[in-house]
């Protein structure tokens, strides 16, 4: 709503600034994609794809899906528009809506917003660390404390194949105790059982073999190097072997920023590497990575942490008028003021003077002025500082210039008094 949108704009502004400082450029993709972009093949085993998609048929019987996340669309656009020809890595960010058909609850909406970043075309661990640093610094800039960064490596298809066998062996002994979803996962993607929220499955998963113990040399070195970069940038983290992430295309580094301050849905940001995704979509081997942060959860966290987001500036000037001639004069003076880069409002309702002044108060105008026939005749009027009550004469012929000087004076005094 208008009275709270400044909170979103403030965060979005910070995010854009931060992303641009790292060389990321905004990508804007359509709200829906062909369903097949999200549900690739039969191997897909995540809740997002299996249960949470908003999928529709079009008049032409195409199946389309409202984007449940931003990565697939950005990856599709990367291929379709030959972005790889612009030089790699390609660093992109987005601020966008996402749609998931889940049970609405605190921190879980069906339409929600994400700030996400993607880096296409680098397998170097410095890229993993850069993505994490960008987000970590953003949280610090906002003033959020008590946020845990948890990292893990889920290996590459080679070492994960070995690990999957170990997991199958382990979980097979508990088959009748696992939920029906996990029984399906056991065959197709046993690693997903580790992410299950059902208490029995969670208990069983606690003692399951860990991917970290099965990483191949390359994956282990990669993970060690990511940690080294993070240490060098003073980013603190915990290794959490049970993070496996929500989507199937992840490889190697995965991470989450988790808060204990916003209830059960405590993950504010999640991300990782998806070295196989671009190839899976028909492109060349293009190691890539990214992460996404939930805006609603971030706002909840900010509120629960007692962090104040700066309120937006109110109107610099309200120009009240009495009589028909003055009404037109007020209208043109307001235009002049706005052309100088200041904000001004005048009556566009047709109210009398008293309700106009009441309105000026309500919107918190810093200055006000009343224009009537006398002021038009003399070419002079008085501007009132709404906070101090001080009145200053101005000429209607050089109005915008006079008012700019008054504003500069007032701002200078405010700074001097700080
Ligand atoms: P969760 O386990 O909390 O459902 P996820 O793994 O499904 O998270 P991702 O796909 O990684 O979430 O999305 C990135 C971020 O988007 C999450 O960390 C969270 O902050 C936010 N997010 C995900 N789903 C929702 C939702 N339904 N409503 C609000 N925010 C969400
Ligand atoms: Mg989810």
Tab-separated table of C-alpha atoms and ligand atoms in Angstrom:
chain	number	residue	atom	x	y	z
A	1	UNK	CA	0.000	0.000	0.000
A	2	UNK	CA	1.150	3.591	-0.639
A	3	UNK	CA	1.912	4.234	3.002
A	4	UNK	CA	4.254	1.252	3.273
A	5	UNK	CA	5.730	1.037	-0.219
A	6	UNK	CA	8.656	3.230	0.875
A	7	UNK	CA	9.940	0.215	2.810
A	8	UNK	CA	10.096	-1.845	-0.382
A	9	UNK	CA	11.577	1.012	-2.381
A	10	UNK	CA	14.285	1.543	0.214
A	11	UNK	CA	15.332	-2.120	0.097
A	12	UNK	CA	15.063	-2.332	-3.671
A	13	UNK	CA	17.249	0.770	-3.936
A	14	UNK	CA	19.896	-0.777	-1.688
A	15	UNK	CA	19.790	-4.017	-3.647
A	16	UNK	CA	20.163	-2.313	-7.011
A	17	UNK	CA	23.036	-0.207	-5.712
A	18	UNK	CA	24.830	-3.157	-4.244
A	19	UNK	CA	24.317	-5.350	-7.289
A	20	UNK	CA	25.583	-2.603	-9.607
A	21	UNK	CA	28.637	-2.096	-7.388
A	22	UNK	CA	29.582	-5.701	-8.153
A	23	UNK	CA	28.882	-5.250	-11.868
A	24	UNK	CA	25.500	-6.997	-12.018
A	25	UNK	CA	22.927	-5.732	-14.537
A	26	UNK	CA	19.187	-6.130	-14.214
A	27	UNK	CA	17.393	-8.817	-16.220
A	28	UNK	CA	13.607	-8.713	-16.660
A	29	UNK	CA	11.920	-11.878	-17.818
A	30	UNK	CA	8.231	-12.672	-18.438
A	31	UNK	CA	5.920	-13.634	-15.596
A	32	UNK	CA	5.191	-16.982	-17.254
A	33	UNK	CA	7.239	-19.482	-19.202
A	34	UNK	CA	6.467	-22.727	-20.965
A	35	UNK	CA	5.874	-25.350	-18.292
A	36	UNK	CA	8.577	-27.569	-19.763
A	37	UNK	CA	11.215	-24.982	-18.773
A	38	UNK	CA	10.528	-25.744	-15.119
A	39	UNK	CA	9.632	-29.420	-15.263
A	40	UNK	CA	12.486	-30.707	-17.331
A	41	UNK	CA	12.356	-34.443	-17.951
A	42	UNK	CA	11.040	-36.954	-15.450
A	43	UNK	CA	13.905	-36.648	-12.998
A	44	UNK	CA	12.616	-33.514	-11.322
A	45	UNK	CA	11.841	-34.326	-7.727
A	46	UNK	CA	11.472	-31.029	-5.915
A	47	UNK	CA	8.316	-29.836	-4.184
A	48	UNK	CA	8.483	-26.594	-6.140
A	49	UNK	CA	8.096	-28.428	-9.446
A	50	UNK	CA	6.031	-31.405	-8.335
A	51	UNK	CA	3.454	-29.646	-6.184
A	52	UNK	CA	3.778	-25.894	-6.111
A	53	UNK	CA	3.502	-24.690	-9.698
A	54	UNK	CA	0.674	-22.524	-11.039
A	55	UNK	CA	0.193	-24.197	-14.395
A	56	UNK	CA	-2.451	-23.242	-16.970
A	57	UNK	CA	-3.472	-24.197	-20.491
A	58	UNK	CA	-3.760	-21.418	-23.032
A	59	UNK	CA	-6.401	-21.144	-25.763
A	60	UNK	CA	-3.903	-22.790	-28.092
A	61	UNK	CA	-3.451	-25.649	-25.598
A	62	UNK	CA	0.072	-24.667	-24.620
A	63	UNK	CA	0.947	-25.350	-21.031
A	64	UNK	CA	2.346	-22.289	-19.298
A	65	UNK	CA	3.482	-21.774	-15.702
A	66	UNK	CA	3.796	-18.649	-13.588
A	67	UNK	CA	7.457	-18.482	-12.623
A	68	UNK	CA	8.045	-20.178	-9.249
A	69	UNK	CA	11.595	-18.814	-9.225
A	70	UNK	CA	13.812	-16.552	-11.288
A	71	UNK	CA	16.751	-18.706	-12.341
A	72	UNK	CA	15.115	-20.796	-15.055
A	73	UNK	CA	13.756	-17.724	-16.886
A	74	UNK	CA	17.099	-15.918	-16.692
A	75	UNK	CA	18.887	-19.044	-17.967
A	76	UNK	CA	16.391	-19.435	-20.821
A	77	UNK	CA	16.877	-15.786	-21.801
A	78	UNK	CA	20.661	-16.177	-21.548
A	79	UNK	CA	20.496	-18.878	-24.223
A	80	UNK	CA	17.759	-17.436	-26.383
A	81	UNK	CA	19.398	-14.001	-26.649
A	82	UNK	CA	22.954	-15.269	-27.058
A	83	UNK	CA	24.085	-13.424	-23.936
A	84	UNK	CA	27.154	-15.689	-23.864
A	85	UNK	CA	28.463	-13.667	-26.855
A	86	UNK	CA	28.634	-10.530	-24.693
A	87	UNK	CA	31.523	-11.948	-22.700
A	88	UNK	CA	31.513	-14.149	-19.644
A	89	UNK	CA	30.848	-14.142	-16.815
A	90	UNK	CA	27.441	-12.594	-17.310
A	91	UNK	CA	26.282	-11.134	-14.007
A	92	UNK	CA	22.588	-10.449	-13.654
A	93	UNK	CA	20.109	-9.500	-10.955
A	94	UNK	CA	16.343	-9.326	-10.733
A	95	UNK	CA	13.633	-8.002	-8.457
A	96	UNK	CA	10.529	-9.916	-9.299
A	97	UNK	CA	7.328	-11.686	-8.270
A	98	UNK	CA	7.222	-15.479	-7.911
A	99	UNK	CA	4.239	-17.816	-7.633
A	100	UNK	CA	3.964	-21.061	-5.709
A	101	UNK	CA	0.843	-22.967	-4.862
A	102	UNK	CA	1.673	-23.684	-1.241
A	103	UNK	CA	-0.252	-23.438	2.009
A	104	UNK	CA	-0.229	-19.732	2.889
A	105	UNK	CA	1.250	-19.038	6.337
A	106	UNK	CA	3.668	-16.668	8.026
A	107	UNK	CA	6.601	-16.195	5.666
A	108	UNK	CA	4.925	-18.236	2.917
A	109	UNK	CA	2.775	-16.463	0.367
A	110	UNK	CA	1.437	-17.706	-2.941
A	111	UNK	CA	2.619	-14.574	-4.655
A	112	UNK	CA	5.871	-13.323	-3.208
A	113	UNK	CA	8.876	-11.302	-4.277
A	114	UNK	CA	12.503	-12.192	-4.738
A	115	UNK	CA	15.721	-10.316	-5.150
A	116	UNK	CA	18.005	-12.673	-6.996
A	117	UNK	CA	21.410	-12.665	-8.624
A	118	UNK	CA	22.900	-15.009	-11.200
A	119	UNK	CA	26.406	-15.443	-12.565
A	120	UNK	CA	26.675	-17.387	-15.823
A	121	UNK	CA	29.959	-18.770	-17.098
A	122	UNK	CA	32.487	-19.331	-14.338
A	123	UNK	CA	33.484	-22.401	-12.402
A	124	UNK	CA	35.883	-20.522	-10.167
A	125	UNK	CA	35.239	-20.595	-6.411
A	126	UNK	CA	35.854	-16.831	-6.243
A	127	UNK	CA	32.474	-16.415	-7.949
A	128	UNK	CA	30.743	-18.448	-5.222
A	129	UNK	CA	32.371	-16.249	-2.596
A	130	UNK	CA	31.466	-13.056	-4.458
A	131	UNK	CA	27.787	-13.985	-4.610
A	132	UNK	CA	27.790	-14.768	-0.887
A	133	UNK	CA	29.660	-11.536	-0.048
A	134	UNK	CA	27.187	-9.436	-2.027
A	135	UNK	CA	24.288	-10.788	0.022
A	136	UNK	CA	26.143	-10.864	3.335
A	137	UNK	CA	27.122	-7.213	2.936
A	138	UNK	CA	23.559	-6.291	2.060
A	139	UNK	CA	22.288	-7.736	5.332
A	140	UNK	CA	25.033	-5.901	7.208
A	141	UNK	CA	24.182	-2.640	5.427
A	142	UNK	CA	20.555	-2.974	6.510
A	143	UNK	CA	21.755	-3.547	10.064
A	144	UNK	CA	20.547	-7.125	10.445
A	145	UNK	CA	22.387	-9.161	13.029
A	146	UNK	CA	21.915	-12.729	14.196
A	147	UNK	CA	21.644	-14.090	10.704
A	148	UNK	CA	23.423	-17.390	10.210
A	149	UNK	CA	25.194	-18.162	6.968
A	150	UNK	CA	25.184	-21.924	6.476
A	151	UNK	CA	27.148	-23.476	3.647
A	152	UNK	CA	27.582	-26.949	2.262
A	153	UNK	CA	28.756	-28.741	-0.848
A	154	UNK	CA	26.499	-31.241	-2.597
A	155	UNK	CA	29.190	-32.315	-5.039
A	156	UNK	CA	29.024	-32.926	-8.764
A	157	UNK	CA	27.144	-35.658	-10.675
A	158	UNK	CA	30.196	-37.960	-10.393
A	159	UNK	CA	30.697	-37.981	-6.650
A	160	UNK	CA	27.004	-37.619	-5.988
A	161	UNK	CA	26.274	-40.873	-7.806
A	162	UNK	CA	28.441	-42.722	-5.284
A	163	UNK	CA	26.807	-40.831	-2.437
A	164	UNK	CA	23.297	-41.604	-3.709
A	165	UNK	CA	24.079	-45.308	-3.532
A	166	UNK	CA	25.225	-44.924	0.087
A	167	UNK	CA	22.070	-42.982	0.910
A	168	UNK	CA	19.835	-45.569	-0.750
A	169	UNK	CA	21.501	-48.286	1.281
A	170	UNK	CA	21.033	-46.302	4.477
A	171	UNK	CA	17.418	-45.211	3.946
A	172	UNK	CA	16.265	-48.590	2.607
A	173	UNK	CA	16.521	-49.955	6.150
A	174	UNK	CA	13.939	-47.372	7.286
A	175	UNK	CA	11.592	-47.630	4.310
A	176	UNK	CA	8.410	-48.246	6.319
A	177	UNK	CA	9.139	-45.293	8.622
A	178	UNK	CA	9.664	-42.751	5.843
A	179	UNK	CA	6.731	-40.654	4.546
A	180	UNK	CA	5.250	-41.560	1.168
A	181	UNK	CA	7.008	-38.618	-0.530
A	182	UNK	CA	10.345	-39.833	0.783
A	183	UNK	CA	9.652	-43.361	-0.424
A	184	UNK	CA	9.364	-41.880	-3.908
A	185	UNK	CA	12.498	-39.831	-3.362
A	186	UNK	CA	14.416	-42.945	-2.299
A	187	UNK	CA	14.471	-44.178	-5.878
A	188	UNK	CA	14.695	-40.916	-7.805
A	189	UNK	CA	16.733	-38.554	-5.615
A	190	UNK	CA	17.497	-39.858	-2.118
A	191	UNK	CA	19.306	-36.629	-1.208
A	192	UNK	CA	15.948	-34.876	-1.076
A	193	UNK	CA	14.976	-36.978	1.959
A	194	UNK	CA	17.497	-34.958	3.951
A	195	UNK	CA	15.394	-31.855	3.231
A	196	UNK	CA	12.089	-33.434	4.345
A	197	UNK	CA	10.232	-31.571	7.100
A	198	UNK	CA	8.296	-34.627	8.420
A	199	UNK	CA	9.630	-35.297	11.964
A	200	UNK	CA	10.161	-39.076	11.487
A	201	UNK	CA	12.071	-38.508	8.234
A	202	UNK	CA	14.074	-35.748	9.877
A	203	UNK	CA	15.090	-38.059	12.740
A	204	UNK	CA	16.123	-40.826	10.391
A	205	UNK	CA	18.034	-38.373	8.180
A	206	UNK	CA	20.093	-37.118	11.101
A	207	UNK	CA	22.384	-40.137	11.061
A	208	UNK	CA	22.482	-40.500	7.276
A	209	UNK	CA	25.840	-40.442	5.445
A	210	UNK	CA	27.004	-36.928	4.569
A	211	UNK	CA	27.865	-35.667	1.115
A	212	UNK	CA	30.911	-33.865	2.501
A	213	UNK	CA	32.496	-37.261	3.238
A	214	UNK	CA	32.083	-38.377	-0.371
A	215	UNK	CA	33.214	-35.281	-2.300
A	216	UNK	CA	35.668	-35.988	-5.123
A	217	UNK	CA	39.013	-34.159	-5.056
A	218	UNK	CA	37.829	-31.391	-7.358
A	219	UNK	CA	34.674	-30.712	-5.353
A	220	UNK	CA	36.553	-30.814	-2.057
A	221	UNK	CA	39.170	-28.344	-3.299
A	222	UNK	CA	36.442	-26.095	-4.627
A	223	UNK	CA	34.668	-26.070	-1.278
A	224	UNK	CA	37.908	-25.401	0.629
A	225	UNK	CA	38.687	-22.519	-1.695
A	226	UNK	CA	35.236	-20.937	-1.261
A	227	UNK	CA	35.777	-21.013	2.499
A	228	UNK	CA	39.210	-19.456	2.094
A	229	UNK	CA	37.772	-16.547	0.087
A	230	UNK	CA	35.025	-16.042	2.664
A	231	UNK	CA	37.603	-16.001	5.464
A	232	UNK	CA	39.616	-13.416	3.557
A	233	UNK	CA	36.553	-11.159	3.398
A	234	UNK	CA	35.709	-11.703	7.096
A	235	UNK	CA	32.412	-13.373	6.286
A	236	UNK	CA	31.484	-15.816	9.040
A	237	UNK	CA	29.720	-19.058	8.163
A	238	UNK	CA	28.870	-22.464	9.519
A	239	UNK	CA	29.199	-25.655	7.543
A	240	UNK	CA	25.821	-27.395	7.679
A	241	UNK	CA	25.995	-30.813	5.976
A	242	UNK	CA	22.213	-31.122	5.842
A	243	UNK	CA	21.544	-28.222	3.461
A	244	UNK	CA	20.602	-29.718	0.122
A	245	UNK	CA	18.495	-26.867	-1.369
A	246	UNK	CA	15.089	-26.885	-2.995
A	247	UNK	CA	15.877	-27.342	-6.667
A	248	UNK	CA	17.452	-30.310	-8.414
A	249	UNK	CA	19.923	-28.487	-10.631
A	250	UNK	CA	22.263	-27.443	-7.844
A	251	UNK	CA	25.873	-28.682	-7.707
A	252	UNK	CA	28.843	-28.066	-5.406
A	253	UNK	CA	28.332	-25.007	-3.196
A	254	UNK	CA	24.924	-24.482	-1.613
A	255	UNK	CA	24.139	-21.933	1.076
A	256	UNK	CA	21.378	-20.345	3.100
A	257	UNK	CA	21.055	-17.290	5.308
A	258	UNK	CA	18.861	-18.346	8.216
A	259	UNK	CA	17.193	-16.351	10.992
A	260	UNK	CA	15.681	-17.604	14.261
A	261	UNK	CA	13.708	-14.392	14.460
A	262	UNK	CA	10.867	-14.929	11.961
A	263	UNK	CA	9.297	-18.255	12.907
A	264	UNK	CA	9.359	-21.607	11.165
A	265	UNK	CA	10.170	-20.196	7.705
A	266	UNK	CA	13.561	-18.898	8.750
A	267	UNK	CA	15.465	-19.035	5.458
A	268	UNK	CA	15.755	-15.513	4.106
A	269	UNK	CA	18.102	-16.282	1.243
A	270	UNK	CA	19.149	-19.474	-0.483
A	271	UNK	CA	21.430	-20.215	-3.368
A	272	UNK	CA	24.214	-22.204	-4.857
A	273	UNK	CA	25.897	-23.481	-7.981
A	274	UNK	CA	24.006	-24.951	-10.896
A	275	UNK	CA	26.792	-26.024	-13.199
A	276	UNK	CA	24.556	-28.335	-15.235
A	277	UNK	CA	21.540	-26.110	-15.847
A	278	UNK	CA	22.534	-24.298	-19.045
A	279	UNK	CA	23.566	-27.577	-20.655
A	280	UNK	CA	20.309	-29.143	-19.543
A	281	UNK	CA	18.500	-26.340	-21.400
A	282	UNK	CA	20.395	-27.122	-24.589
A	283	UNK	CA	23.369	-24.781	-24.264
A	284	UNK	CA	27.081	-25.438	-23.998
A	285	UNK	CA	28.623	-26.408	-20.687
A	286	UNK	CA	28.359	-23.122	-18.744
A	287	UNK	CA	29.066	-23.420	-15.022
A	288	UNK	CA	26.873	-20.915	-13.213
A	289	UNK	CA	25.505	-19.979	-9.826
A	290	UNK	CA	23.120	-17.668	-8.051
A	291	UNK	CA	20.886	-17.042	-5.106
A	292	UNK	CA	17.532	-15.526	-4.237
A	293	UNK	CA	16.193	-13.729	-1.238
A	294	UNK	CA	12.549	-13.519	-0.180
A	295	UNK	CA	11.515	-9.868	0.147
A	296	UNK	CA	8.541	-10.566	2.442
A	297	UNK	CA	10.710	-12.594	4.812
A	298	UNK	CA	13.383	-9.908	4.757
A	299	UNK	CA	10.799	-7.239	5.636
A	300	UNK	CA	9.480	-9.432	8.454
A	301	UNK	CA	12.994	-9.861	9.770
A	302	UNK	CA	13.622	-6.111	9.606
A	303	UNK	CA	10.403	-5.462	11.517
A	304	UNK	CA	11.128	-8.123	14.149
A	305	UNK	CA	14.662	-6.784	14.583
A	306	UNK	CA	13.325	-3.293	15.349
A	307	UNK	CA	15.214	-1.754	12.433
A	308	UNK	CA	13.712	1.568	11.285
A	309	UNK	CA	13.560	2.158	7.556
A	310	UNK	CA	13.921	5.886	6.854
A	311	UNK	CA	10.538	7.471	6.123
A	312	UNK	CA	10.281	9.186	2.734
A	313	UNK	CA	10.442	12.943	2.422
A	314	UNK	CA	7.074	14.671	2.484
A	315	UNK	CA	6.056	17.591	0.219
A	316	UNK	CA	8.460	20.527	0.257
A	317	UNK	CA	5.674	23.030	-0.344
A	318	UNK	CA	1.897	23.232	-0.211
A	319	UNK	CA	0.411	26.145	-2.170
A	320	UNK	CA	-3.041	27.017	-0.849
A	321	UNK	CA	-5.307	29.377	-2.767
A	322	UNK	CA	-8.386	31.524	-2.265
A	323	UNK	CA	-10.531	32.365	-5.279
A	324	UNK	CA	-10.542	31.293	-8.910
A	325	UNK	CA	-7.632	33.433	-10.126
A	326	UNK	CA	-5.464	32.341	-7.220
A	327	UNK	CA	-6.305	28.709	-7.880
A	328	UNK	CA	-4.821	28.976	-11.358
A	329	UNK	CA	-1.816	30.936	-10.070
A	330	UNK	CA	-1.186	28.264	-7.415
A	331	UNK	CA	-1.330	25.593	-10.093
A	332	UNK	CA	1.317	27.308	-12.244
A	333	UNK	CA	3.577	28.116	-9.262
A	334	UNK	CA	3.517	24.461	-8.210
A	335	UNK	CA	4.644	23.500	-11.729
A	336	UNK	CA	7.549	26.002	-11.498
A	337	UNK	CA	8.688	24.589	-8.175
A	338	UNK	CA	8.603	21.013	-9.477
A	339	UNK	CA	10.696	22.029	-12.473
A	340	UNK	CA	13.395	23.061	-9.982
A	341	UNK	CA	13.473	19.523	-8.643
A	342	UNK	CA	11.481	20.208	-5.484
A	343	UNK	CA	8.115	18.721	-4.610
A	344	UNK	CA	5.003	20.852	-4.426
A	345	UNK	CA	1.279	20.303	-4.159
A	346	UNK	CA	-1.721	22.568	-4.623
A	347	UNK	CA	-5.450	22.018	-4.271
A	348	UNK	CA	-6.885	19.719	-6.937
A	349	UNK	CA	-10.130	19.055	-5.095
A	350	UNK	CA	-11.707	22.528	-4.989
A	351	UNK	CA	-11.578	22.908	-1.206
A	352	UNK	CA	-11.823	26.058	0.879
A	353	UNK	CA	-8.759	27.526	2.585
A	354	UNK	CA	-9.166	25.821	5.961
A	355	UNK	CA	-9.444	22.264	4.623
A	356	UNK	CA	-6.528	23.012	2.291
A	357	UNK	CA	-4.337	23.967	5.269
A	358	UNK	CA	-5.537	20.899	7.152
A	359	UNK	CA	-4.476	18.770	4.204
A	360	UNK	CA	-1.062	20.505	4.085
A	361	UNK	CA	-0.637	19.514	7.734
A	362	UNK	CA	-1.744	15.953	7.089
A	363	UNK	CA	0.768	15.334	4.319
A	364	UNK	CA	3.488	16.906	6.475
A	365	UNK	CA	4.386	19.698	4.024
A	366	UNK	CA	7.595	21.424	5.122
A	367	UNK	CA	6.457	24.859	3.897
A	368	UNK	CA	3.138	26.382	2.930
A	369	UNK	CA	1.973	29.540	1.238
A	370	UNK	CA	-1.438	31.145	0.726
A	371	UNK	CA	-2.189	32.868	-2.557
A	372	UNK	CA	-5.228	35.185	-2.851
A	373	UNK	CA	-6.220	38.194	-4.956
A	374	UNK	CA	-4.083	40.521	-2.727
A	375	UNK	CA	-0.945	38.456	-3.293
A	376	UNK	CA	-1.550	38.363	-7.034
A	377	UNK	CA	-2.026	42.171	-7.085
A	378	UNK	CA	1.119	42.910	-5.028
A	379	UNK	CA	3.201	40.157	-6.577
A	380	UNK	CA	4.383	39.110	-3.112
A	381	UNK	CA	3.444	36.453	-0.590
A	382	UNK	CA	4.704	34.835	2.612
A	383	UNK	CA	6.075	31.349	2.824
A	384	UNK	CA	5.572	29.691	6.189
A	385	UNK	CA	7.936	27.144	7.676
A	386	UNK	CA	5.426	24.617	9.004
A	387	UNK	CA	7.796	23.404	11.715
A	388	UNK	CA	9.102	26.680	13.168
A	389	UNK	CA	6.215	28.983	12.187
A	390	UNK	CA	8.751	31.410	10.680
A	391	UNK	CA	7.437	33.478	7.749
A	392	UNK	CA	9.531	34.693	4.822
A	393	UNK	CA	8.509	37.120	2.042
A	394	UNK	CA	8.905	35.964	-1.545
A	395	UNK	CA	8.249	37.474	-4.940
A	396	UNK	CA	5.772	35.648	-7.158
A	397	UNK	CA	7.861	36.703	-10.172
A	398	UNK	CA	10.944	34.787	-9.044
A	399	UNK	CA	9.002	32.307	-6.966
A	400	UNK	CA	10.747	29.025	-7.666
A	401	UNK	CA	14.208	30.582	-7.237
A	402	UNK	CA	13.215	32.277	-3.972
A	403	UNK	CA	11.719	29.071	-2.627
A	404	UNK	CA	14.815	27.039	-3.595
A	405	UNK	CA	16.981	29.443	-1.543
A	406	UNK	CA	14.630	29.103	1.425
A	407	UNK	CA	14.821	25.316	1.210
A	408	UNK	CA	18.619	25.378	1.025
A	409	UNK	CA	18.761	27.714	4.079
A	410	UNK	CA	16.451	25.464	6.072
A	411	UNK	CA	18.394	22.313	5.184
A	412	UNK	CA	21.707	24.015	6.061
A	413	UNK	CA	20.352	25.082	9.453
A	414	UNK	CA	19.087	21.545	10.085
A	415	UNK	CA	22.550	20.110	9.354
A	416	UNK	CA	24.231	22.789	11.511
A	417	UNK	CA	21.949	21.861	14.429
A	418	UNK	CA	22.677	18.157	14.216
B	1	LIG	P1	11.527	-22.861	1.943
B	1	LIG	O1	12.237	-24.073	2.395
B	1	LIG	O2	11.501	-21.796	2.984
B	1	LIG	O3	10.200	-23.164	1.335
B	1	LIG	P2	12.663	-22.774	-0.675
B	1	LIG	O4	13.837	-23.652	-0.696
B	1	LIG	O5	11.383	-23.250	-1.237
B	1	LIG	O6	12.422	-22.215	0.797
B	1	LIG	P3	13.928	-21.007	-2.579
B	1	LIG	O7	13.354	-21.674	-3.755
B	1	LIG	O8	15.341	-21.182	-2.256
B	1	LIG	O9	13.017	-21.354	-1.296
B	1	LIG	O10	13.591	-19.439	-2.653
B	1	LIG	C1	14.496	-18.443	-2.154
B	1	LIG	C2	13.857	-17.624	-1.069
B	1	LIG	O11	12.577	-17.174	-1.445
B	1	LIG	C3	13.603	-18.365	0.229
B	1	LIG	O12	14.752	-18.416	1.009
B	1	LIG	C4	12.531	-17.516	0.867
B	1	LIG	O13	13.102	-16.397	1.518
B	1	LIG	C5	11.739	-17.053	-0.304
B	1	LIG	N1	10.529	-17.857	-0.481
B	1	LIG	C6	10.398	-19.102	-1.010
B	1	LIG	N2	9.114	-19.484	-1.045
B	1	LIG	C7	8.399	-18.462	-0.518
B	1	LIG	C8	6.993	-18.224	-0.287
B	1	LIG	N3	6.075	-19.110	-0.616
B	1	LIG	N4	6.631	-17.052	0.278
B	1	LIG	C9	7.548	-16.123	0.606
B	1	LIG	N5	8.869	-16.277	0.404
B	1	LIG	C10	9.299	-17.423	-0.146
B	2	LIG	MG1	9.630	-23.991	-0.462
